[in-house]
CSV table of C-alpha atoms and ligand atoms in Angstrom, one decimal:
chain,number,residue,atom,x,y,z
W,16,MET,CA,31.0,-22.2,-4.3
W,17,ARG,CA,31.7,-20.1,-1.3
W,18,MET,CA,29.9,-17.0,0.0
W,19,TYR,CA,33.2,-15.3,0.9
W,20,ASP,CA,34.4,-15.3,-2.9
W,21,LEU,CA,30.9,-13.8,-4.1
W,22,ILE,CA,31.1,-11.1,-1.1
W,23,MET,CA,34.7,-10.4,-2.4
W,24,LYS,CA,33.6,-10.3,-6.0
W,25,LYS,CA,30.8,-8.1,-5.3
W,26,ARG,CA,33.1,-5.7,-3.0
W,27,ASN,CA,35.3,-5.3,-5.9
W,28,GLY,CA,32.8,-4.2,-8.2
W,29,PHE,CA,32.1,-7.1,-10.4
W,30,ALA,CA,28.5,-8.6,-11.3
W,31,LEU,CA,27.2,-11.7,-9.8
W,32,ASP,CA,26.1,-14.2,-12.2
W,33,GLN,CA,22.8,-16.2,-12.1
W,34,GLU,CA,24.2,-19.2,-10.5
W,35,GLU,CA,26.0,-17.2,-7.9
W,36,ILE,CA,22.7,-15.2,-6.9
W,37,ALA,CA,20.6,-18.7,-6.8
W,38,PHE,CA,23.3,-20.2,-4.5
W,39,MET,CA,23.4,-17.1,-2.3
W,40,ILE,CA,19.6,-16.9,-1.9
W,41,THR,CA,18.9,-20.8,-1.7
W,42,GLU,CA,21.6,-21.2,0.9
W,43,TYR,CA,20.6,-18.2,3.0
W,44,THR,CA,17.0,-19.1,3.1
W,45,ALA,CA,18.0,-22.7,4.1
W,46,GLY,CA,19.9,-21.1,7.0
W,47,ARG,CA,23.4,-22.2,5.5
W,48,ILE,CA,24.8,-18.8,4.9
W,49,PRO,CA,25.1,-16.9,8.2
W,50,ASP,CA,23.4,-13.5,8.6
W,51,TYR,CA,27.1,-11.8,9.2
W,52,GLN,CA,28.0,-12.9,5.6
W,53,MET,CA,24.8,-11.7,4.2
W,54,SER,CA,25.1,-8.5,5.8
W,55,ALA,CA,28.5,-7.9,4.4
W,56,MET,CA,27.1,-8.6,0.9
W,57,MET,CA,24.1,-6.3,1.4
W,58,MET,CA,26.6,-3.5,2.1
W,59,ALA,CA,28.7,-4.5,-0.8
W,60,ILE,CA,25.7,-4.3,-2.9
W,61,TYR,CA,24.8,-0.8,-1.5
W,62,PHE,CA,28.0,0.7,-2.4
W,63,GLN,CA,28.5,-1.2,-5.6
W,64,GLY,CA,24.9,-1.3,-6.9
W,65,MET,CA,23.6,-4.2,-9.2
W,66,THR,CA,23.3,-4.6,-12.9
W,67,GLU,CA,19.8,-4.7,-14.3
W,68,GLU,CA,20.4,-8.3,-15.1
W,69,GLU,CA,21.5,-9.0,-11.7
W,70,THR,CA,18.4,-7.3,-10.2
W,71,ALA,CA,16.3,-9.5,-12.1
W,72,VAL,CA,17.7,-12.7,-11.4
W,73,LEU,CA,17.5,-11.7,-7.3
W,74,THR,CA,13.9,-10.8,-7.9
W,75,MET,CA,13.2,-14.2,-9.6
W,76,ALA,CA,15.3,-16.3,-7.1
W,77,MET,CA,13.5,-14.4,-4.0
W,78,ALA,CA,10.2,-14.9,-5.8
W,79,ASN,CA,10.9,-18.6,-6.2
W,80,SER,CA,12.3,-19.1,-2.6
W,81,GLY,CA,9.0,-20.4,-1.2
W,82,GLU,CA,5.6,-21.2,-2.2
W,83,MET,CA,4.0,-19.5,-5.4
W,84,LEU,CA,0.1,-18.4,-5.2
W,85,ASP,CA,-1.3,-20.8,-8.0
W,86,LEU,CA,-4.3,-18.9,-9.5
W,87,SER,CA,-4.6,-21.1,-12.6
W,88,GLY,CA,-8.1,-22.5,-11.1
W,89,ILE,CA,-9.4,-18.7,-11.8
W,90,GLU,CA,-10.6,-18.1,-15.3
W,91,GLY,CA,-9.5,-14.8,-17.1
W,92,ILE,CA,-6.6,-12.4,-16.5
W,93,LYS,CA,-6.0,-11.8,-12.7
W,94,VAL,CA,-5.1,-8.1,-11.9
W,95,ASP,CA,-3.0,-7.0,-8.7
W,96,LYS,CA,-2.7,-3.7,-7.5
W,97,HIS,CA,0.2,-2.7,-4.9
W,98,SER,CA,0.6,0.5,-3.1
W,99,THR,CA,3.8,1.3,-1.3
W,100,GLY,CA,1.9,2.6,1.4
W,101,GLY,CA,0.8,5.9,2.9
W,102,VAL,CA,-1.2,7.6,5.3
W,103,GLY,CA,-5.1,7.3,4.7
W,104,ASP,CA,-4.6,5.0,1.9
W,105,LYS,CA,-7.9,3.1,1.7
W,106,THR,CA,-7.7,2.6,-2.1
W,107,SER,CA,-8.1,-1.2,-2.0
W,108,ILE,CA,-11.5,-1.0,-0.2
W,109,ALA,CA,-13.1,1.3,-2.8
W,110,LEU,CA,-10.9,0.1,-6.1
W,111,THR,CA,-11.3,-3.7,-5.7
W,112,PRO,CA,-15.2,-3.7,-5.8
W,113,MET,CA,-15.1,-0.9,-8.3
W,114,VAL,CA,-12.8,-2.8,-10.9
W,115,ALA,CA,-14.5,-6.3,-9.9
W,116,ALA,CA,-17.9,-4.8,-10.7
W,117,CYS,CA,-16.2,-4.2,-14.2
W,118,GLY,CA,-15.3,-7.8,-14.7
W,119,ILE,CA,-11.7,-7.8,-13.4
W,120,LYS,CA,-10.7,-10.8,-11.3
W,121,ILE,CA,-8.8,-9.9,-8.0
W,122,ALA,CA,-7.5,-12.5,-5.9
W,123,LYS,CA,-5.3,-11.3,-3.4
W,124,MET,CA,-3.4,-13.0,-0.4
W,125,SER,CA,-2.7,-10.2,2.3
W,126,GLY,CA,-1.0,-9.9,5.5
W,127,LYS,CA,-1.8,-7.6,8.6
W,128,GLY,CA,-0.5,-4.1,8.4
W,129,LEU,CA,2.5,-3.0,10.5
W,130,GLY,CA,2.2,0.8,10.3
W,131,HIS,CA,0.4,3.9,11.1
W,132,THR,CA,-3.1,2.7,10.4
W,133,GLY,CA,-3.9,-1.0,9.7
W,134,GLY,CA,-3.7,-3.0,6.2
W,135,THR,CA,-6.5,-3.5,3.9
W,136,ILE,CA,-7.3,-6.6,6.2
W,137,ASP,CA,-7.5,-4.7,9.4
W,138,LYS,CA,-9.8,-2.1,7.6
W,139,LEU,CA,-12.1,-4.9,6.1
W,140,GLU,CA,-12.5,-6.4,9.7
W,141,SER,CA,-14.4,-3.2,10.4
W,142,PHE,CA,-17.3,-5.0,9.0
W,143,ALA,CA,-18.3,-7.5,11.8
W,144,GLY,CA,-17.7,-11.0,11.2
W,145,PHE,CA,-15.4,-10.5,8.1
W,146,SER,CA,-12.7,-13.0,8.0
W,147,THR,CA,-9.7,-13.8,5.8
W,148,GLU,CA,-9.2,-17.1,7.1
W,149,ILE,CA,-10.6,-19.0,4.4
W,150,THR,CA,-9.6,-22.1,2.6
W,151,SER,CA,-7.9,-22.0,-1.0
W,152,GLU,CA,-11.0,-23.8,-2.4
W,153,HIS,CA,-13.3,-21.0,-1.1
W,154,PHE,CA,-10.9,-18.4,-2.0
W,155,ILE,CA,-10.6,-19.9,-5.8
W,156,SER,CA,-14.5,-20.5,-5.9
W,157,GLN,CA,-15.1,-16.8,-4.8
W,158,VAL,CA,-13.0,-15.2,-7.2
W,159,ASN,CA,-14.6,-17.2,-10.1
W,160,ARG,CA,-18.3,-16.7,-8.8
W,161,ILE,CA,-18.0,-12.8,-7.8
W,162,GLY,CA,-14.7,-11.6,-9.0
W,163,VAL,CA,-13.0,-10.9,-5.6
W,164,SER,CA,-11.6,-12.3,-2.4
W,165,ILE,CA,-8.8,-11.8,0.1
W,166,MET,CA,-7.1,-14.5,1.8
W,167,GLY,CA,-4.9,-14.2,4.9
W,168,GLN,CA,-1.3,-15.0,4.6
W,169,THR,CA,-1.4,-18.7,4.7
W,170,LEU,CA,1.5,-19.6,2.3
W,171,ASP,CA,4.7,-18.7,2.7
W,172,LEU,CA,5.4,-16.3,0.0
W,173,ALA,CA,9.0,-15.1,-1.1
W,174,PRO,CA,10.8,-16.3,2.5
W,175,ALA,CA,13.9,-15.1,1.2
W,176,ASP,CA,12.7,-11.7,1.1
W,177,LYS,CA,11.4,-11.8,4.5
W,178,LYS,CA,14.6,-12.7,6.0
W,179,LEU,CA,16.8,-10.5,4.1
W,180,TYR,CA,14.6,-7.2,4.5
W,181,ALA,CA,14.5,-8.0,8.1
W,182,LEU,CA,18.4,-8.1,7.9
W,183,ARG,CA,18.5,-4.9,5.8
W,184,ASP,CA,16.4,-3.4,8.4
W,185,VAL,CA,19.1,-3.7,11.2
W,186,THR,CA,22.2,-3.3,8.8
W,187,ALA,CA,21.5,0.4,7.1
W,188,THR,CA,21.0,-1.6,3.9
W,189,VAL,CA,17.3,-0.8,3.0
W,190,ASP,CA,17.8,2.2,0.7
W,191,ASN,CA,19.3,1.0,-2.3
W,192,MET,CA,17.0,1.1,-5.4
W,193,SER,CA,17.9,-2.6,-6.7
W,194,LEU,CA,17.1,-4.1,-3.4
W,195,ILE,CA,13.7,-2.2,-2.8
W,196,ALA,CA,12.5,-3.1,-6.2
W,197,SER,CA,13.5,-7.0,-6.0
W,198,SER,CA,12.1,-7.0,-2.7
W,199,ILE,CA,8.6,-5.7,-3.5
W,200,MET,CA,8.4,-7.4,-6.7
W,201,SER,CA,9.5,-10.7,-5.5
W,202,LYS,CA,6.5,-10.8,-3.4
W,203,LYS,CA,4.1,-9.4,-6.3
W,204,LEU,CA,5.6,-12.4,-8.4
W,205,ALA,CA,4.9,-14.9,-5.8
W,206,ALA,CA,1.3,-13.9,-5.4
W,207,GLY,CA,0.6,-15.0,-9.0
W,208,ALA,CA,-1.2,-12.2,-10.8
W,209,ASP,CA,-1.0,-11.8,-14.7
W,210,ALA,CA,-0.7,-8.2,-14.4
W,211,ILE,CA,0.4,-5.8,-11.8
W,212,ILE,CA,-0.6,-1.9,-11.2
W,213,LEU,CA,1.7,-0.5,-8.8
W,214,ASP,CA,0.8,2.9,-6.7
W,215,VAL,CA,4.1,4.2,-5.9
W,216,LYS,CA,3.9,7.0,-3.4
W,217,THR,CA,6.2,10.1,-2.8
W,218,GLY,CA,6.2,13.0,-0.2
W,219,SER,CA,6.4,13.4,3.7
W,220,GLY,CA,4.1,10.4,4.2
W,221,ALA,CA,5.7,7.9,1.8
W,222,PHE,CA,8.6,5.3,2.0
W,223,MET,CA,10.2,7.5,-1.0
W,224,LYS,CA,10.4,10.9,0.3
W,225,LYS,CA,12.0,12.6,-3.0
W,226,GLU,CA,9.9,12.3,-6.3
W,227,GLU,CA,12.8,11.4,-8.1
W,228,ASP,CA,13.5,8.2,-6.0
W,229,ALA,CA,9.8,7.4,-6.6
W,230,PHE,CA,10.2,7.7,-10.4
W,231,ALA,CA,13.5,5.5,-10.2
W,232,LEU,CA,11.6,2.8,-8.1
W,233,ALA,CA,8.5,2.9,-10.3
W,234,LYS,CA,10.9,2.5,-13.3
W,235,GLU,CA,13.1,-0.2,-11.8
W,236,MET,CA,9.8,-2.3,-10.6
W,237,VAL,CA,7.8,-1.9,-14.0
W,238,LYS,CA,11.2,-3.7,-15.7
W,239,LEU,CA,11.2,-6.2,-13.2
W,240,GLY,CA,7.7,-7.1,-14.0
W,241,LYS,CA,8.1,-7.2,-17.6
W,242,HIS,CA,11.0,-9.2,-17.4
W,243,ALA,CA,8.9,-11.8,-15.4
W,244,GLY,CA,6.3,-11.7,-18.1
W,245,ARG,CA,3.8,-9.8,-16.3
W,246,LYS,CA,2.0,-6.8,-17.6
W,247,THR,CA,3.2,-4.0,-15.1
W,248,THR,CA,2.4,-0.2,-14.7
W,249,ALA,CA,3.4,2.1,-12.2
W,250,ILE,CA,1.5,5.4,-11.0
W,251,VAL,CA,3.6,7.7,-9.0
W,252,SER,CA,1.3,9.6,-6.7
W,253,ASP,CA,1.4,12.0,-4.1
W,254,MET,CA,1.7,11.2,-0.3
W,255,ASP,CA,2.9,14.7,1.1
W,256,GLN,CA,-0.6,15.0,2.8
W,257,PRO,CA,-3.0,12.4,3.8
W,258,LEU,CA,-5.1,10.7,1.0
W,259,GLY,CA,-8.6,11.9,1.2
W,260,PHE,CA,-9.7,13.1,4.6
W,261,ALA,CA,-9.9,10.1,6.6
W,262,VAL,CA,-7.2,8.5,8.6
W,263,GLY,CA,-7.9,5.6,10.6
W,264,ASN,CA,-9.5,1.9,9.8
W,265,ALA,CA,-13.1,2.3,10.3
W,266,LEU,CA,-13.2,5.8,9.5
W,267,GLU,CA,-11.2,5.0,6.0
W,268,VAL,CA,-13.9,2.3,5.4
W,269,LYS,CA,-16.7,4.9,5.8
W,270,GLU,CA,-14.8,7.2,3.2
W,271,ALA,CA,-14.3,4.5,0.8
W,272,ILE,CA,-17.9,3.5,1.0
W,273,GLU,CA,-18.9,7.2,0.2
W,274,THR,CA,-16.5,7.0,-2.8
W,275,LEU,CA,-18.5,3.9,-4.1
W,276,LYS,CA,-21.7,6.1,-3.9
W,277,GLY,CA,-20.0,9.0,-5.8
W,278,ASN,CA,-19.4,11.2,-2.9
W,279,GLY,CA,-15.8,10.7,-2.2
W,280,PRO,CA,-12.9,13.3,-1.8
W,281,LYS,CA,-11.8,14.5,-5.0
W,282,ASP,CA,-7.9,13.5,-4.7
W,283,PHE,CA,-9.0,9.8,-3.7
W,284,THR,CA,-11.6,9.2,-6.1
W,285,GLU,CA,-9.4,10.7,-8.8
W,286,LEU,CA,-6.7,8.1,-7.8
W,287,CYS,CA,-9.1,5.2,-7.8
W,288,MET,CA,-10.4,6.3,-11.0
W,289,THR,CA,-6.6,6.2,-12.7
W,290,LEU,CA,-5.6,3.0,-11.1
W,291,GLY,CA,-8.7,1.5,-11.9
W,292,ALA,CA,-8.7,2.5,-15.4
W,293,HIS,CA,-5.0,1.0,-15.7
W,294,MET,CA,-6.3,-1.9,-14.1
W,295,LEU,CA,-9.4,-2.6,-16.8
W,296,ILE,CA,-6.9,-1.9,-19.6
W,297,ALA,CA,-4.3,-4.5,-18.2
W,298,GLY,CA,-7.2,-7.2,-17.7
W,299,GLU,CA,-8.5,-6.2,-21.2
W,300,LYS,CA,-11.8,-5.0,-20.1
W,301,ALA,CA,-11.0,-1.6,-21.7
W,302,GLU,CA,-9.2,-0.5,-24.6
W,303,ASN,CA,-8.3,3.0,-23.4
W,304,MET,CA,-8.4,5.3,-20.5
W,305,GLU,CA,-11.5,6.9,-21.9
W,306,GLN,CA,-13.5,3.8,-22.0
W,307,ALA,CA,-12.0,2.7,-18.8
W,308,ARG,CA,-13.1,5.7,-16.9
W,309,LYS,CA,-16.4,5.8,-18.4
W,310,MET,CA,-16.9,1.9,-17.3
W,311,LEU,CA,-15.9,3.0,-13.5
W,312,LYS,CA,-18.1,6.1,-13.6
W,313,GLU,CA,-20.8,3.9,-14.8
W,314,VAL,CA,-20.6,1.1,-12.0
W,315,ILE,CA,-20.4,3.8,-9.3
W,316,GLU,CA,-23.5,5.7,-10.7
W,317,ASP,CA,-25.8,2.8,-10.9
W,318,GLY,CA,-24.7,1.2,-7.6
W,319,ARG,CA,-22.8,-2.0,-8.9
W,320,ALA,CA,-19.6,-1.0,-7.3
W,321,LEU,CA,-21.1,-0.4,-3.7
W,322,ALA,CA,-23.2,-3.8,-4.5
W,323,LYS,CA,-20.1,-5.6,-5.3
W,324,LEU,CA,-18.6,-4.2,-2.0
W,325,ALA,CA,-21.6,-5.7,0.1
W,326,GLU,CA,-21.2,-8.9,-2.2
W,327,PHE,CA,-17.8,-9.3,-1.1
W,328,VAL,CA,-18.1,-8.6,2.7
W,329,GLU,CA,-21.1,-11.4,2.8
W,330,ALA,CA,-18.9,-13.9,0.8
W,331,GLN,CA,-16.3,-13.7,3.5
W,332,GLY,CA,-18.7,-13.9,6.8
W,333,GLY,CA,-19.2,-10.0,7.1
W,334,ASP,CA,-22.4,-8.1,7.5
W,335,ARG,CA,-23.3,-6.5,4.1
W,336,GLU,CA,-25.7,-4.1,6.2
W,337,PHE,CA,-22.8,-2.1,7.3
W,338,VAL,CA,-22.2,-1.1,3.9
W,339,TYR,CA,-25.6,0.4,3.4
W,340,GLN,CA,-25.7,1.5,7.3
W,341,PRO,CA,-21.9,2.7,7.7
W,342,SER,CA,-23.3,4.0,11.1
W,343,LYS,CA,-22.8,0.4,12.1
W,344,LEU,CA,-19.1,0.5,11.7
W,345,PRO,CA,-17.0,0.8,14.9
W,346,GLN,CA,-17.4,4.2,16.6
W,347,ALA,CA,-15.2,5.9,19.1
W,348,ALA,CA,-16.4,7.4,22.5
W,349,LEU,CA,-14.7,10.8,22.4
W,350,VAL,CA,-15.2,12.7,19.4
W,351,GLU,CA,-13.9,16.3,19.2
W,352,GLU,CA,-12.9,19.2,16.8
W,353,ILE,CA,-9.4,20.3,16.7
W,354,LEU,CA,-9.5,23.9,16.3
W,355,SER,CA,-7.0,25.8,14.4
W,356,GLU,CA,-4.4,28.3,16.5
W,357,GLN,CA,-3.5,30.1,13.6
W,358,GLU,CA,-4.8,31.9,10.7
W,359,GLY,CA,-3.5,31.7,6.9
W,360,TYR,CA,-3.1,29.2,4.1
W,361,ILE,CA,-2.2,25.6,4.9
W,362,GLU,CA,1.2,25.4,3.3
W,363,LYS,CA,2.1,22.0,4.1
W,364,ILE,CA,0.9,19.2,6.4
W,365,THR,CA,3.6,16.8,7.6
W,366,CYS,CA,2.0,13.7,6.7
W,367,ASP,CA,4.1,11.0,8.4
W,368,GLU,CA,3.1,13.1,11.5
W,369,ILE,CA,-0.7,12.7,11.2
W,370,GLY,CA,0.2,8.9,10.6
W,371,ILE,CA,2.1,8.9,14.0
W,372,CYS,CA,-1.0,10.8,15.6
W,373,SER,CA,-3.0,7.9,14.4
W,374,LEU,CA,-0.9,5.5,15.8
W,375,ILE,CA,-0.9,7.4,19.2
W,376,LEU,CA,-4.5,7.1,19.3
W,377,GLY,CA,-4.1,3.2,18.7
W,378,GLY,CA,-5.0,3.0,15.1
W,379,GLY,CA,-1.8,1.4,13.9
W,380,ARG,CA,0.3,-1.8,15.4
W,381,GLU,CA,3.5,-1.1,16.5
W,382,THR,CA,4.5,-4.6,16.9
W,383,LYS,CA,2.9,-7.8,15.3
W,384,GLU,CA,1.1,-8.5,18.4
W,385,SER,CA,-0.6,-5.5,19.0
W,386,GLN,CA,-4.3,-5.1,19.1
W,387,ILE,CA,-5.6,-2.3,16.5
W,388,ASP,CA,-8.4,0.1,17.7
W,389,LEU,CA,-10.5,0.3,14.5
W,390,ALA,CA,-12.6,3.3,15.7
W,391,VAL,CA,-10.0,5.9,16.0
W,392,GLY,CA,-8.5,8.3,13.9
W,393,PHE,CA,-9.2,11.5,12.1
W,394,ILE,CA,-11.1,13.3,9.7
W,395,LEU,CA,-9.4,16.1,7.9
W,396,HIS,CA,-11.3,19.2,7.3
W,397,LYS,CA,-8.5,21.3,5.7
W,398,LYS,CA,-5.8,20.3,3.4
W,399,VAL,CA,-3.0,22.2,1.7
W,400,GLY,CA,-3.9,25.3,-0.1
W,401,ASP,CA,-7.2,25.7,2.1
W,402,HIS,CA,-7.6,28.9,4.2
W,403,VAL,CA,-8.3,28.7,7.8
W,404,LYS,CA,-9.3,31.1,10.5
W,405,VAL,CA,-8.4,30.9,14.5
W,406,GLY,CA,-11.0,28.7,16.0
W,407,GLU,CA,-11.9,27.0,13.0
W,408,ALA,CA,-12.0,23.4,13.0
W,409,LEU,CA,-8.9,21.7,11.0
W,410,ALA,CA,-10.0,18.2,11.8
W,411,THR,CA,-12.2,16.0,14.1
W,412,ILE,CA,-10.4,13.4,16.2
W,413,HIS,CA,-12.1,10.3,17.0
W,414,ALA,CA,-10.5,8.5,20.2
W,415,ASN,CA,-11.3,5.9,23.0
W,416,ASP,CA,-8.8,7.4,25.6
W,417,ARG,CA,-8.7,10.9,27.0
W,418,ASP,CA,-4.9,10.9,27.4
W,419,LYS,CA,-4.2,9.5,24.0
W,420,LEU,CA,-6.5,12.0,22.5
W,421,ASN,CA,-4.8,15.0,24.2
W,422,THR,CA,-1.2,13.7,23.0
W,423,ALA,CA,-2.2,13.0,19.6
W,424,LYS,CA,-4.2,16.4,19.2
W,425,GLU,CA,-1.0,18.6,20.4
W,426,ARG,CA,1.1,16.5,18.0
W,427,PHE,CA,-1.5,16.9,15.1
W,428,LEU,CA,-1.6,20.9,15.7
W,429,LYS,CA,2.4,20.9,15.1
W,430,ALA,CA,1.9,18.9,11.7
W,431,TYR,CA,0.3,22.1,9.9
W,432,THR,CA,2.3,24.9,8.8
W,433,PHE,CA,0.7,28.1,7.8
W,434,CYS,CA,1.7,30.8,5.3
W,435,LYS,CA,0.0,34.4,4.5
W,436,GLN,CA,-0.2,33.9,0.8
W,437,PRO,CA,-2.5,31.5,-1.3
W,438,VAL,CA,-0.6,28.1,-2.0
W,439,PRO,CA,-1.5,25.8,-4.9
W,440,SER,CA,-2.6,22.3,-3.9
W,441,GLY,CA,-0.1,19.9,-4.9
W,442,LYS,CA,-0.5,17.7,-8.2
W,443,LEU,CA,-1.9,14.2,-7.1
W,444,ILE,CA,-0.7,12.0,-10.2
W,445,LYS,CA,3.0,12.8,-10.7
W,446,GLY,CA,3.6,10.4,-13.5
W,447,ILE,CA,2.9,7.0,-15.2
W,448,ILE,CA,5.3,4.4,-16.5
W,449,SER,CA,4.5,1.6,-18.5
O,528,URA,N1,9.0,-2.7,1.2
O,528,URA,C1,9.5,-3.7,1.0
O,528,URA,O1,8.8,-4.6,0.8
O,528,URA,N2,10.8,-3.9,0.7
O,528,URA,C2,11.9,-3.2,0.6
O,528,URA,O2,13.0,-3.4,0.4
O,528,URA,C3,11.4,-1.8,1.2
O,528,URA,C4,10.0,-1.5,1.4
């Protein structure tokens, strides 16, 4: 088989068969197909598209291209949750203990985040001593014992995707629905869970800016999950403004703790309840949404969800007292209000701009090597639909550097758009695909 012939076949609009896709992925991962030929193939796919069958075969080939996380040592149904990412998305910190307290098994392997704020691991490192550098034995036995563990990325999951994604990123071939769906799902399938709940974000702070694209991606990923024999459900949710009020690692952890005490922001709490309910149903702990939501509400009200977070933090070397005394979490030296320069109703918050402001403060990673400042970020006081007067606080900024504070503050103010008439606040859950 020759890569040249496969490129020509795809360029001319024909579907590749299983053997051809397997050849292309195996040889590319092994370094025997050069980047220039794979770039041409990605561009041909970009223009000609892929059939459902081709997309499914590509996903499995990438999922099988490296190691697979073996979760067979864990009893019961393992449920994973994946978010396509956004600003203020601290969902895993609150959701994981909520569902684990209801008996769901969560075994996650996770890498450090590259983005506006850190990933789940960075956020969890706000608890002094918390470590994801644990052995596979520790990981499996912890999930069996307390229902939840997160291990650092020690296995090489879906290396074909890693190599291909980097190539697509520099050849203008990222935004093809089949390629995005197979990229995300190959990693999820290699991560070994029996059921997968996807949170597909849409809006100015999301990868999928347009709602119809988010729905198309959600549908494609659900199909791929089912094809691979995993129960898969996707929730399409709003990311046209930050989720909750907190943006920034330790600030988000604090908000997640408040949510586990029942005092969380309305939108964030609702998202956790919706995702959590689907996780309980997928894990066969609840029969329907009503029962699942009731179970989740109970573990919040009786403190089991918060206790589960403390247990999880302690099991991985962290200080459990931080959960009960969040003032111990990293604190910034400079804390100031950002005052509105305009009066009116908030019409729009350019969400990705808020993410960039957090990055400017040092809350995110520009390169893999960057050091994150866990203490910095924002607490929003006003969101879309709220009325604000001149001089009223739009947000509180937490910073450790005066110049960065000034730059971020100036940019933050420009992210808000005001209007004279009342505006409805956007819908949080846009749809569910299962
Ligand atoms: N995220 C991924 O993991 N892959 C893509 O192709 C796009 C976003």
